[in-house]
PDB file of C-alpha atoms in Angstrom:
ATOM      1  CA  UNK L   1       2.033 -26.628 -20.812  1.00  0.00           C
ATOM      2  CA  UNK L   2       1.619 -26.229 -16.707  1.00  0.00           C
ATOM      3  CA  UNK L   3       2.573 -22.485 -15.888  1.00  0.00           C
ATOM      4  CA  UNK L   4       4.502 -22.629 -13.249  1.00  0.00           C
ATOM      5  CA  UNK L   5       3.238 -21.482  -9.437  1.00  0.00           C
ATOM      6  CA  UNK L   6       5.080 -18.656  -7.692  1.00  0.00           C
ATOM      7  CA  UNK L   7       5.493 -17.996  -3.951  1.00  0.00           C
ATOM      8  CA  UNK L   8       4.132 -14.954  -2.730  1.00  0.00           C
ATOM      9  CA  UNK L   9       4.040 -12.823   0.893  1.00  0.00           C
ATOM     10  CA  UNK L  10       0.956 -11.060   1.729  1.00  0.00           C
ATOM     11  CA  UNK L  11       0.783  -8.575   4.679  1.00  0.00           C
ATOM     12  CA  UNK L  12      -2.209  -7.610   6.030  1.00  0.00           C
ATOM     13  CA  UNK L  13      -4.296 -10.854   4.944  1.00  0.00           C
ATOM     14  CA  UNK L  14      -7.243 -10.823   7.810  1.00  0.00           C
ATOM     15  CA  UNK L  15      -9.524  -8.580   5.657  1.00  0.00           C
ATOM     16  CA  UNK L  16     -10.133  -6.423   3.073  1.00  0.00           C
ATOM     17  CA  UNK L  17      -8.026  -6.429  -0.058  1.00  0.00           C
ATOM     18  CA  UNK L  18      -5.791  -8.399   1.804  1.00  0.00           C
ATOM     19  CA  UNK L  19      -7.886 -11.466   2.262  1.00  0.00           C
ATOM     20  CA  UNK L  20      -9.347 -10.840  -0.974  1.00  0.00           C
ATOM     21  CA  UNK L  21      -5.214 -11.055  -2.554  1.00  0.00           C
ATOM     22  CA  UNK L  22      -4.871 -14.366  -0.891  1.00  0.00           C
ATOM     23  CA  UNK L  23      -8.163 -15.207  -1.442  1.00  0.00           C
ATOM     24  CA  UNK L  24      -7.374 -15.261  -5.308  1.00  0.00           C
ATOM     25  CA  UNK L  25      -4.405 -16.588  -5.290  1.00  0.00           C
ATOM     26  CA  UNK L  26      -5.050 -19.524  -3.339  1.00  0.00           C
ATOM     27  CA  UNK L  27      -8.288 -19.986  -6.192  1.00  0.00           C
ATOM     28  CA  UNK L  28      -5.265 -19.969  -8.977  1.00  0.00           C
ATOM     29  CA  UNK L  29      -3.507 -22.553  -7.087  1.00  0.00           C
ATOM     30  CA  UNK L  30      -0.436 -20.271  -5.855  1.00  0.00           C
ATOM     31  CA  UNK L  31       2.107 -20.992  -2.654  1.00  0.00           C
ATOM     32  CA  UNK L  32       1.152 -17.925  -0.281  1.00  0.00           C
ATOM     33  CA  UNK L  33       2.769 -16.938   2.705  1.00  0.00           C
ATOM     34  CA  UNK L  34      -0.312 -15.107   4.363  1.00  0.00           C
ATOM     35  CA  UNK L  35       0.272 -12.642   7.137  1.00  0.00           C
ATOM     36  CA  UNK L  36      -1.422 -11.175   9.772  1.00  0.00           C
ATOM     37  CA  UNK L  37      -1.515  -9.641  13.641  1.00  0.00           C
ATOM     38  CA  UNK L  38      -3.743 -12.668  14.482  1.00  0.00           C
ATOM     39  CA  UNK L  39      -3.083 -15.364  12.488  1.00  0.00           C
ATOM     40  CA  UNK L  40      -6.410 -17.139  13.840  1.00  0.00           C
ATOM     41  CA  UNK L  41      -8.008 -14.797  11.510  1.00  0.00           C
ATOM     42  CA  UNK L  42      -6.820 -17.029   8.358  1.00  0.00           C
ATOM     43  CA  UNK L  43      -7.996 -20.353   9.822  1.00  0.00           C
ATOM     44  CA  UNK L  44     -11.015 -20.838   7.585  1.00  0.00           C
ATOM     45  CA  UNK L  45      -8.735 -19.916   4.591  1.00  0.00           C
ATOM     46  CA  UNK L  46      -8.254 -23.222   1.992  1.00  0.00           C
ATOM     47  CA  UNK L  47      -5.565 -23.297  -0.412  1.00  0.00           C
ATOM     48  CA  UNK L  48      -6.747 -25.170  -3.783  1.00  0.00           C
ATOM     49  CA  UNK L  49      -5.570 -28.658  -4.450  1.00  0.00           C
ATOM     50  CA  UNK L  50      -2.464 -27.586  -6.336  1.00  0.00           C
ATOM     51  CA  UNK L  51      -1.905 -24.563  -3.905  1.00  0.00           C
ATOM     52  CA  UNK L  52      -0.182 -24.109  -0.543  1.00  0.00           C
ATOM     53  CA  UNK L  53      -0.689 -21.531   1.980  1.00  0.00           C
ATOM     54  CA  UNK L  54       1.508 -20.873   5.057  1.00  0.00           C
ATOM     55  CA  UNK L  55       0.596 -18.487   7.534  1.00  0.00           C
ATOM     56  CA  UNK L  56       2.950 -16.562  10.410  1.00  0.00           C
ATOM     57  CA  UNK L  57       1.703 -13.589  13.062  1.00  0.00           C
ATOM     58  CA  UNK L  58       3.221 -10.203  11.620  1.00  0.00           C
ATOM     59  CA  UNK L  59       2.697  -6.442  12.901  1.00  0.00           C
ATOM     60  CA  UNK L  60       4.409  -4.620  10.336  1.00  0.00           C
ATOM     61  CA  UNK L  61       5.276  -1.898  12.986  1.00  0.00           C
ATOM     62  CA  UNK L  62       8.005  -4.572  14.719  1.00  0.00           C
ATOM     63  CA  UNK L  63      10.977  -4.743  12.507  1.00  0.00           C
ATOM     64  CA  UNK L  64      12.983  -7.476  14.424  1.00  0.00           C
ATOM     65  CA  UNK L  65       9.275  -9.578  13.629  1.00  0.00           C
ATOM     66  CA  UNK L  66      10.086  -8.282   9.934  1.00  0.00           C
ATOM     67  CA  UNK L  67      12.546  -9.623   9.533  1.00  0.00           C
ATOM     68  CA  UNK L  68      12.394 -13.003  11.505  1.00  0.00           C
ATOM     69  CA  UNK L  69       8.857 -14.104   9.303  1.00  0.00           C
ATOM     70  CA  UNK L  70      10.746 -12.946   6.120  1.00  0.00           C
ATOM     71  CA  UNK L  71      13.115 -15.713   7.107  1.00  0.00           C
ATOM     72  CA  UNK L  72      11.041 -18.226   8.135  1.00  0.00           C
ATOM     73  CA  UNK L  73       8.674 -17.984   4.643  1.00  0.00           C
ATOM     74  CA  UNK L  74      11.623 -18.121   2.583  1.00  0.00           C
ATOM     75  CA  UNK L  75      12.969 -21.035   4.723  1.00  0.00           C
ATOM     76  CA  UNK L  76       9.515 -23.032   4.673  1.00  0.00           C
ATOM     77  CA  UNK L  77       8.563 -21.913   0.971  1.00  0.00           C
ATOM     78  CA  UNK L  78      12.073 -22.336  -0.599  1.00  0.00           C
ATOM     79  CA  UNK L  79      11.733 -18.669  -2.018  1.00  0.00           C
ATOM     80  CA  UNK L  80       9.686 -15.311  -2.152  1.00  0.00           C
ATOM     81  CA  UNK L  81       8.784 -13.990  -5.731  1.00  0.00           C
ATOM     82  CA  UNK L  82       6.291 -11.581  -5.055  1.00  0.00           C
ATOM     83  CA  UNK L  83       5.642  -9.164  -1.780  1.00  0.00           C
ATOM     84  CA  UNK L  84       2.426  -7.910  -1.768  1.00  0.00           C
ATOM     85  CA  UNK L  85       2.822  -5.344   0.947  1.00  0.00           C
ATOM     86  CA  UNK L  86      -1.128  -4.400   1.892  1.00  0.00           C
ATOM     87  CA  UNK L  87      -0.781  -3.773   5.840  1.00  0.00           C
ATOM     88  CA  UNK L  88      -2.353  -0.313   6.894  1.00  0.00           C
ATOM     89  CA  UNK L  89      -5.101   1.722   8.347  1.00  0.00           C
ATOM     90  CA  UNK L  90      -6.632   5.035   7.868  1.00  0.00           C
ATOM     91  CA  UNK L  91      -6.832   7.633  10.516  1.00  0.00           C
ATOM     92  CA  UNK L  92      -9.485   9.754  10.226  1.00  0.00           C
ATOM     93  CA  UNK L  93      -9.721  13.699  11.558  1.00  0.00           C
ATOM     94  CA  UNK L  94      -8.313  16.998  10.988  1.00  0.00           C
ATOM     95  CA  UNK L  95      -4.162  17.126  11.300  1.00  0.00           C
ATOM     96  CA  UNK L  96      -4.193  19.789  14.273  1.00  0.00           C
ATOM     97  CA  UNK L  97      -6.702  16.973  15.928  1.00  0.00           C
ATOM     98  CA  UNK L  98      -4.415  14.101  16.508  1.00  0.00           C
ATOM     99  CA  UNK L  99      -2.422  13.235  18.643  1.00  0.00           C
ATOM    100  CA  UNK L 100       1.305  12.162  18.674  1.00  0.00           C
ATOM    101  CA  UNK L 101       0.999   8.997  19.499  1.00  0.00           C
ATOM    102  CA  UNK L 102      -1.603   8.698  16.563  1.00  0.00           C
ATOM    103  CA  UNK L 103       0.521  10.694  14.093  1.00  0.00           C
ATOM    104  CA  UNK L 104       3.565   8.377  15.064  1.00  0.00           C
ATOM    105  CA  UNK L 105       1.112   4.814  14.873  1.00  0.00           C
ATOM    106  CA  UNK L 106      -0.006   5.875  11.176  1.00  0.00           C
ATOM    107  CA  UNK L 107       3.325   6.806   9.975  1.00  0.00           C
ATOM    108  CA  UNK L 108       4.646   3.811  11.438  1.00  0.00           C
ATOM    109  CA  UNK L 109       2.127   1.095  10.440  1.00  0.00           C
ATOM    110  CA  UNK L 110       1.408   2.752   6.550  1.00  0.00           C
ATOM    111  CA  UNK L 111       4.841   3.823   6.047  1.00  0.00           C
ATOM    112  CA  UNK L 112       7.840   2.765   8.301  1.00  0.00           C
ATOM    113  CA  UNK L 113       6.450  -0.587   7.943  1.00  0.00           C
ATOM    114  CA  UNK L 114       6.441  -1.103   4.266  1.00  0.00           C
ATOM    115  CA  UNK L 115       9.787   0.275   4.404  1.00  0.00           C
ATOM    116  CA  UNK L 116      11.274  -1.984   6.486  1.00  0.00           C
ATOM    117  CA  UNK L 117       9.756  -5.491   5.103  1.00  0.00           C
ATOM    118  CA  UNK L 118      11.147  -3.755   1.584  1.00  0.00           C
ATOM    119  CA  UNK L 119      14.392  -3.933   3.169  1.00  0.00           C
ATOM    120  CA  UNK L 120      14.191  -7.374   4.584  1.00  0.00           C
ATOM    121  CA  UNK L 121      13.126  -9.170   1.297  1.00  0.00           C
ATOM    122  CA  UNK L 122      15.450  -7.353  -0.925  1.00  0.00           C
ATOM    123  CA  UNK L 123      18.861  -9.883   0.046  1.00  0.00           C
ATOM    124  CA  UNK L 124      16.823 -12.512  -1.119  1.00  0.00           C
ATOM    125  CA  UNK L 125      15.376 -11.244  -3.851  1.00  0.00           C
ATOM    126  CA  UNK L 126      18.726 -10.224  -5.272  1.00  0.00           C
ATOM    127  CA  UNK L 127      20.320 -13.492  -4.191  1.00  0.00           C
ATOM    128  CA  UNK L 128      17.994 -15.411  -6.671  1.00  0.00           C
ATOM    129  CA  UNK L 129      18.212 -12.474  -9.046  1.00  0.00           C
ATOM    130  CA  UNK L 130      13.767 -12.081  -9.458  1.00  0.00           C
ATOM    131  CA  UNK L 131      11.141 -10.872  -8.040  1.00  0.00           C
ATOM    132  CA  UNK L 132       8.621  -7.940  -7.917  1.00  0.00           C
ATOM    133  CA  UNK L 133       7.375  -6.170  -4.865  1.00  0.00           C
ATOM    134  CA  UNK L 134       3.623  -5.034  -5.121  1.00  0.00           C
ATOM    135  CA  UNK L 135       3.094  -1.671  -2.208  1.00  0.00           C
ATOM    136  CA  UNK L 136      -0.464  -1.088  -1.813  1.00  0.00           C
ATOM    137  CA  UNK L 137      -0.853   2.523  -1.701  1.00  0.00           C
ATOM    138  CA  UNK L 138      -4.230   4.887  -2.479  1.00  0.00           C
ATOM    139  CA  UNK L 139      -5.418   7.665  -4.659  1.00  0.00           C
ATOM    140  CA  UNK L 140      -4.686   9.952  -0.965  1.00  0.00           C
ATOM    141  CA  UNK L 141      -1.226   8.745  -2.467  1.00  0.00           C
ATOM    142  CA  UNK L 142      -0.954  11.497  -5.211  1.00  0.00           C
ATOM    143  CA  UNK L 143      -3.719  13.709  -4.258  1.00  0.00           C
ATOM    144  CA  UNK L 144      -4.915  15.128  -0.549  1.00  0.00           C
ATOM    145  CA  UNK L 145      -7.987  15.672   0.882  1.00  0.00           C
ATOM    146  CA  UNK L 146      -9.328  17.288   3.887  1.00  0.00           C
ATOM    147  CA  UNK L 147     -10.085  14.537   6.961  1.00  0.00           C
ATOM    148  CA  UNK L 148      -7.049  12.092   6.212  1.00  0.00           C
ATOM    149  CA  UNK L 149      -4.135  14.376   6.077  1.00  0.00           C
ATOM    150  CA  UNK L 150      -1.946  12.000   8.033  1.00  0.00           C
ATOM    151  CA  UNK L 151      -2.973   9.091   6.646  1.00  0.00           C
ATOM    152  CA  UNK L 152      -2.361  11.017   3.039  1.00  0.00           C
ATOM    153  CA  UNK L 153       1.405  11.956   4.573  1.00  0.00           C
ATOM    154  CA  UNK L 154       1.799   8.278   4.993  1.00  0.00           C
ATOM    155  CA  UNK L 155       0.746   7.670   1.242  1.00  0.00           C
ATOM    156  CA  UNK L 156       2.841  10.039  -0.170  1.00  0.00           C
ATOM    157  CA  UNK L 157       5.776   8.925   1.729  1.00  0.00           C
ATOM    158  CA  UNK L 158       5.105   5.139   0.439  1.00  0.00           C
ATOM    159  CA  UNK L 159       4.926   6.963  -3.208  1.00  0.00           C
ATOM    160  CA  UNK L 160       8.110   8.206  -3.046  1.00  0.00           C
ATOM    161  CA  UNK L 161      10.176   5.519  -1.456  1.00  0.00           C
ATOM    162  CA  UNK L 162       8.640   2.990  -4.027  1.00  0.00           C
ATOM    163  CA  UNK L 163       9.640   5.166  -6.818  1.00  0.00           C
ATOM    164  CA  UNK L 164      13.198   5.853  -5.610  1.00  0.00           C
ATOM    165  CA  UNK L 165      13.051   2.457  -4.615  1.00  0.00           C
ATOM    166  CA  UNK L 166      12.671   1.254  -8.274  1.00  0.00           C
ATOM    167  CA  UNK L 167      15.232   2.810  -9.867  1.00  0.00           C
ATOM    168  CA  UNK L 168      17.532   1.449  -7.385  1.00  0.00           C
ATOM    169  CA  UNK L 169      17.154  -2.286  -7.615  1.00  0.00           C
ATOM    170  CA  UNK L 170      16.053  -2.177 -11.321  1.00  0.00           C
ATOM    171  CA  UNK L 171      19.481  -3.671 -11.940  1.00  0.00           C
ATOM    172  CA  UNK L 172      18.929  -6.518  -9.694  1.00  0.00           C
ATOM    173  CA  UNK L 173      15.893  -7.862 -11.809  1.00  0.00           C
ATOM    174  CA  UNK L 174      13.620  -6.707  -9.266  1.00  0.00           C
ATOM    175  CA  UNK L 175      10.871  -4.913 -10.148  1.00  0.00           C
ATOM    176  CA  UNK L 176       8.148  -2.615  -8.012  1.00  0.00           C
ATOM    177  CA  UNK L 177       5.127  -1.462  -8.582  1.00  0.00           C
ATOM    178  CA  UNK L 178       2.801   0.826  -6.517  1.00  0.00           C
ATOM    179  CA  UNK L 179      -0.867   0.421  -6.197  1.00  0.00           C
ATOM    180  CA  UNK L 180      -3.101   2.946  -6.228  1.00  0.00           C
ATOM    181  CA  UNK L 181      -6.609   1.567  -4.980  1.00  0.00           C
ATOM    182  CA  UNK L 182     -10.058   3.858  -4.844  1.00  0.00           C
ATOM    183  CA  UNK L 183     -12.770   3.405  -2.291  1.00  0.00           C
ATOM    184  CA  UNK L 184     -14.235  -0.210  -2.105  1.00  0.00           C
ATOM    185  CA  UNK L 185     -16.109  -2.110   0.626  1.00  0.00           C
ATOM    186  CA  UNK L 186     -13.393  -3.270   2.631  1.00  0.00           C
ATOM    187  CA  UNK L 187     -14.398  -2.479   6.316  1.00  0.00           C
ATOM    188  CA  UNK L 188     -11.479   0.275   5.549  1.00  0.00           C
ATOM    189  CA  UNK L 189     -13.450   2.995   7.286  1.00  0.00           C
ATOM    190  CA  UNK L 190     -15.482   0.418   9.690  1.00  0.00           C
ATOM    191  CA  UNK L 191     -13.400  -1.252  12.632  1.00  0.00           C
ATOM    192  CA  UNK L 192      -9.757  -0.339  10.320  1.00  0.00           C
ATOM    193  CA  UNK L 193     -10.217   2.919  11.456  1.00  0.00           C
ATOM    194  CA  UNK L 194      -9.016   5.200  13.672  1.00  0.00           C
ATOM    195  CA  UNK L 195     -10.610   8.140  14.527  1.00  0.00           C
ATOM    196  CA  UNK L 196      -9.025  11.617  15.921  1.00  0.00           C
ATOM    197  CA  UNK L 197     -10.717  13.269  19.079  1.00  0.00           C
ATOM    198  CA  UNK L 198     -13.079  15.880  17.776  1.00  0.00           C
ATOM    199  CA  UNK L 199     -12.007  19.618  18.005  1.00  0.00           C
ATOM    200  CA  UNK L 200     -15.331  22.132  17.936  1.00  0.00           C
ATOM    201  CA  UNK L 201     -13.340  24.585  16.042  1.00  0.00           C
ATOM    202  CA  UNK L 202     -13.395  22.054  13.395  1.00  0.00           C
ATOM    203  CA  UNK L 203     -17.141  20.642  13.475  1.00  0.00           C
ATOM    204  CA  UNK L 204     -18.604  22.778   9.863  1.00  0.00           C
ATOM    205  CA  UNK L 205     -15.341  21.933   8.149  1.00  0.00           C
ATOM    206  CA  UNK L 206     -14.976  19.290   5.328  1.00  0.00           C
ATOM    207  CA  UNK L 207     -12.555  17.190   7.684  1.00  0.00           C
ATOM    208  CA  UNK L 208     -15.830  17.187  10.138  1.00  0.00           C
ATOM    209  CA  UNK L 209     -18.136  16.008   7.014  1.00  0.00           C
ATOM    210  CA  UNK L 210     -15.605  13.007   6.039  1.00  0.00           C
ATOM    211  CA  UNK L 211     -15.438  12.000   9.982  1.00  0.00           C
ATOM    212  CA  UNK L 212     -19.530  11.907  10.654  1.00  0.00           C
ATOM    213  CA  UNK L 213     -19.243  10.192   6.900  1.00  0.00           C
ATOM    214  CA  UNK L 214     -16.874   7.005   8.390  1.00  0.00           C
ATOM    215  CA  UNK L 215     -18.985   6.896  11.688  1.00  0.00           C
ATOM    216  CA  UNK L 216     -21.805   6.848   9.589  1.00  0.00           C
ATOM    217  CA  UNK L 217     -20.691   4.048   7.231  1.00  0.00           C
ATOM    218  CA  UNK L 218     -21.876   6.755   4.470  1.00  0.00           C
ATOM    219  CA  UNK L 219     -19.070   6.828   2.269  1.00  0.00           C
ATOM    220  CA  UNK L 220     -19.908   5.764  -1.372  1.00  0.00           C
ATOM    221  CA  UNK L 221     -17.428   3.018  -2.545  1.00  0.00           C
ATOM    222  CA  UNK L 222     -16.919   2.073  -5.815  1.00  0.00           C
ATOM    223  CA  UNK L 223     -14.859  -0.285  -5.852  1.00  0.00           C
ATOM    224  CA  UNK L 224     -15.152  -4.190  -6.131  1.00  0.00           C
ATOM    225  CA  UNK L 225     -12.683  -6.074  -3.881  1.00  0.00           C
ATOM    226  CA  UNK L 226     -12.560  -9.007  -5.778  1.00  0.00           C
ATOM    227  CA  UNK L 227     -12.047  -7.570  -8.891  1.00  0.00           C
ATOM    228  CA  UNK L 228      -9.174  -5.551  -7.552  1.00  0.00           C
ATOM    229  CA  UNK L 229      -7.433  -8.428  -6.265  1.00  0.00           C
ATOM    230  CA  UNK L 230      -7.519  -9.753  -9.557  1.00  0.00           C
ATOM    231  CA  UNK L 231      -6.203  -7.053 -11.684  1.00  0.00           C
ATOM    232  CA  UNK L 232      -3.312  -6.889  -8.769  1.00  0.00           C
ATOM    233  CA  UNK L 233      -2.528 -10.188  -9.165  1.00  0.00           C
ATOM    234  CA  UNK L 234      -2.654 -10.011 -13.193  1.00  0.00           C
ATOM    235  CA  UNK L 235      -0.348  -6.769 -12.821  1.00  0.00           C
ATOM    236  CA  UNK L 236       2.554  -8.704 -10.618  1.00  0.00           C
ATOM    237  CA  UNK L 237       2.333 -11.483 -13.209  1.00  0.00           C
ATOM    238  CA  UNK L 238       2.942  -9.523 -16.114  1.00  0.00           C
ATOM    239  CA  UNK L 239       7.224  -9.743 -17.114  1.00  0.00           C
ATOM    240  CA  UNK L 240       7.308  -5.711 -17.079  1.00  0.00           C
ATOM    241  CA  UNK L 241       4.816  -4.537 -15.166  1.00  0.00           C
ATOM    242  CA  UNK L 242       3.823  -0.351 -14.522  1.00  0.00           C
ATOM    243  CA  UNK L 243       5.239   1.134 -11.753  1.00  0.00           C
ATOM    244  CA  UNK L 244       1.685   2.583 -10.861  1.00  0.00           C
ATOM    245  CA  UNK L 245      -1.520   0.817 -11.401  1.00  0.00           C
ATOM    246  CA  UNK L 246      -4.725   3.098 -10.409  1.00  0.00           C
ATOM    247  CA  UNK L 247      -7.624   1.240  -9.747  1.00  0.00           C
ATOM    248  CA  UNK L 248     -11.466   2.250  -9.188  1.00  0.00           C
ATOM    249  CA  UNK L 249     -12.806   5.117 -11.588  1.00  0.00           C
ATOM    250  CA  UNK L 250     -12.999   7.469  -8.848  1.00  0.00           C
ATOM    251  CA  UNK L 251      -9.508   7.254  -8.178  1.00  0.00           C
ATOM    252  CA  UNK L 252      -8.507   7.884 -11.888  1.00  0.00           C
ATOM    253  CA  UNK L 253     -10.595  10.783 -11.439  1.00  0.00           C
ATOM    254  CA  UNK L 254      -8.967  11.716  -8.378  1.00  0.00           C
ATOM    255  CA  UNK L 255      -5.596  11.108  -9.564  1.00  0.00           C
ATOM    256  CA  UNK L 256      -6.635  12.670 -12.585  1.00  0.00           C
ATOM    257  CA  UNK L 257      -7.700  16.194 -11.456  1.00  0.00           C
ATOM    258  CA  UNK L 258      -4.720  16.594  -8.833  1.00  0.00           C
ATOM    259  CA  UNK L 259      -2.209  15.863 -11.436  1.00  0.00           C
ATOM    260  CA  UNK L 260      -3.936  18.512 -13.843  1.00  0.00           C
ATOM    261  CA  UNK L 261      -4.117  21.027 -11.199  1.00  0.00           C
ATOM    262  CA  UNK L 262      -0.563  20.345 -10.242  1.00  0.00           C
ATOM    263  CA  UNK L 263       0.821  20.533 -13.829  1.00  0.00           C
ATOM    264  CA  UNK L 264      -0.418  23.819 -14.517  1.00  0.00           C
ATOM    265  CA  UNK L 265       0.417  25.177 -10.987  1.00  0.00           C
ATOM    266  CA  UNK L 266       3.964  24.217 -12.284  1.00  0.00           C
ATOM    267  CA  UNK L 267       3.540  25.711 -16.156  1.00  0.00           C
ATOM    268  CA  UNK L 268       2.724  29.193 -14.364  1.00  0.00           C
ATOM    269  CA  UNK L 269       5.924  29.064 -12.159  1.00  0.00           C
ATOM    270  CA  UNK L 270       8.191  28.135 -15.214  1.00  0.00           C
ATOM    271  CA  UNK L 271       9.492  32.028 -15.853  1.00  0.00           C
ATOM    272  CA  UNK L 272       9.737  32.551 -12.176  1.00  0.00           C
ATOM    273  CA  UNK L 273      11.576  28.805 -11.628  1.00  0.00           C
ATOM    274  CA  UNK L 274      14.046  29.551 -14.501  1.00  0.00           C
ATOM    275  CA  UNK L 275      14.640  33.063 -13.230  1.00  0.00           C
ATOM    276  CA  UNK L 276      16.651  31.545 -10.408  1.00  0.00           C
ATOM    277  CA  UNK L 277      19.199  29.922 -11.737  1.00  0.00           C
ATOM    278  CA  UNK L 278      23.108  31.006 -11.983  1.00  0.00           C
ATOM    279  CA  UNK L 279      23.452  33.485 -14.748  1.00  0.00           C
ATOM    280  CA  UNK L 280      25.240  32.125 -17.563  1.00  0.00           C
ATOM    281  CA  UNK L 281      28.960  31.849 -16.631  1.00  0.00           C
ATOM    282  CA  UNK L 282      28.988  32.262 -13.121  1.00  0.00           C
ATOM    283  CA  UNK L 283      28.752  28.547 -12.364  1.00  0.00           C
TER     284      UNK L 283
END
């Protein structure tokens, strides 16, 4: 029995896990609609004899660009059944060291974006009543860390709206599911990132260690792309699929500890959390 291709919209597909995404699914023999600020950056990409791959300029931070490539893929491709929504950057510093303009780009690019080509697929997903919508977020997603606190705000924004998000189009037969990647060799931290300008006040702190670390190139990644891309693409085919998938056993470990330390942050609150309510019959 032939299983049957779907059509899916990658953002972000010059490099890293997003040319590894399209990368695979082109190998399974998938329609994509690949995306990127420069598409000339796709050119050497092949689609597989069964396969087709169609490819449009997108910066994720230009909504009226949103929503005119949404049209066009659906228009050329017949249909979208899968977003994989991977566009983003990391900016790298302490908070009080960036600027606005920096603050504003991050949010922008990691979160606004996202948001917006959510919004722009959803009529059509709804109109054929399918489809899933993949947001590639991070472990900084559900845990902080010194260094990346904008970037993390960014994360934890995407975490949120995808949640809410869910609940809401449920109904429509339109599922979403959050990604929560670790550290892998993805250029990420080479020419993806953005750096803050240096404060002394800050230069023995830990956000000083994880900037010299990203000049450096001295991060430790654990991660294999590849395999990532597969177990991303496995996840969106599945009929019900999570709404988060960690991958990379550092972030489970990550994940793992914040939600621990979080849980029983909340357990020792409980007598002081119930001691505000209404007293009972006075609401």
């Amino acid at each position: 029995m032939t299983v049957p291709t779907r059509t899916w919209l990658v953002t972000g597909s010059s490099a890293g896990l997003g040319r590894a995404l399209v990368t695979e699914l082109l190998a399974r023999g998938e329609t994509v609609a690949a995306t990127a600020r420069d598409p000339q950056a796709l050119s050497d990409l092949r689609p597989a004899v069964s396969g087709t791959l169609w490819t449009a300029r997108l910066d994720v931070t230009d909504p009226e660009r949103i929503r005119r490539v949404v049209g066009e893929a659906v228009h050329a491709l017949g249909r979208i059944d899968v977003v994989l929504s991977n566009a983003g950057y990391a900016l790298v510093g302490a908070a009080e060291e960036a600027s606005p303009d920096q603050i504003e780009r991050q949010l922008r690019t990691n979160l606004t974006g996202p948001i917006l080509l959510a919004r722009a697929v959803l009529p059509y997903l709804r109109a054929q009543g399918h489809g899933r919508i993949v947001q590639i977020s991070s472990m900084a997603g559900q845990r902080g860390s010194a260094g990346t606190a904008v970037y993390c705000a960014s994360k934890w924004g995407v975490e949120g709206f995808f949640e809410s998000l869910a609940a809401e189009v449920k109904t429509f037969g339109i599922g979403v599911t959050i990604v929560e990647p670790g550290t892998v060799h993805t250029g990420f931290f080479g020419r993806g990132k953005e750096l803050t300008a240096a404060l002394p006040a800050y230069a023995d702190t830990p956000a000083a260690i994880l900037r010299r670390r990203a000049e450096d190139g001295r991060l430790p990644c654990r991660g294999d792309l590849a395999k990532m891309a597969r177990a991303v693409v496995d996840v969106a085919l599945r009929p019900t699929a999570p709404l988060r998938v960690v991958l990379g056993s550092d972030a489970y470990g990550s994940i793992r500890r914040g939600l621990t330390a979080r849980l029983a942050d909340l357990e020792a609150q409980r007598e002081v959390a119930f001691s505000t309510d209404l007293t009972d019959g006075s609401a």
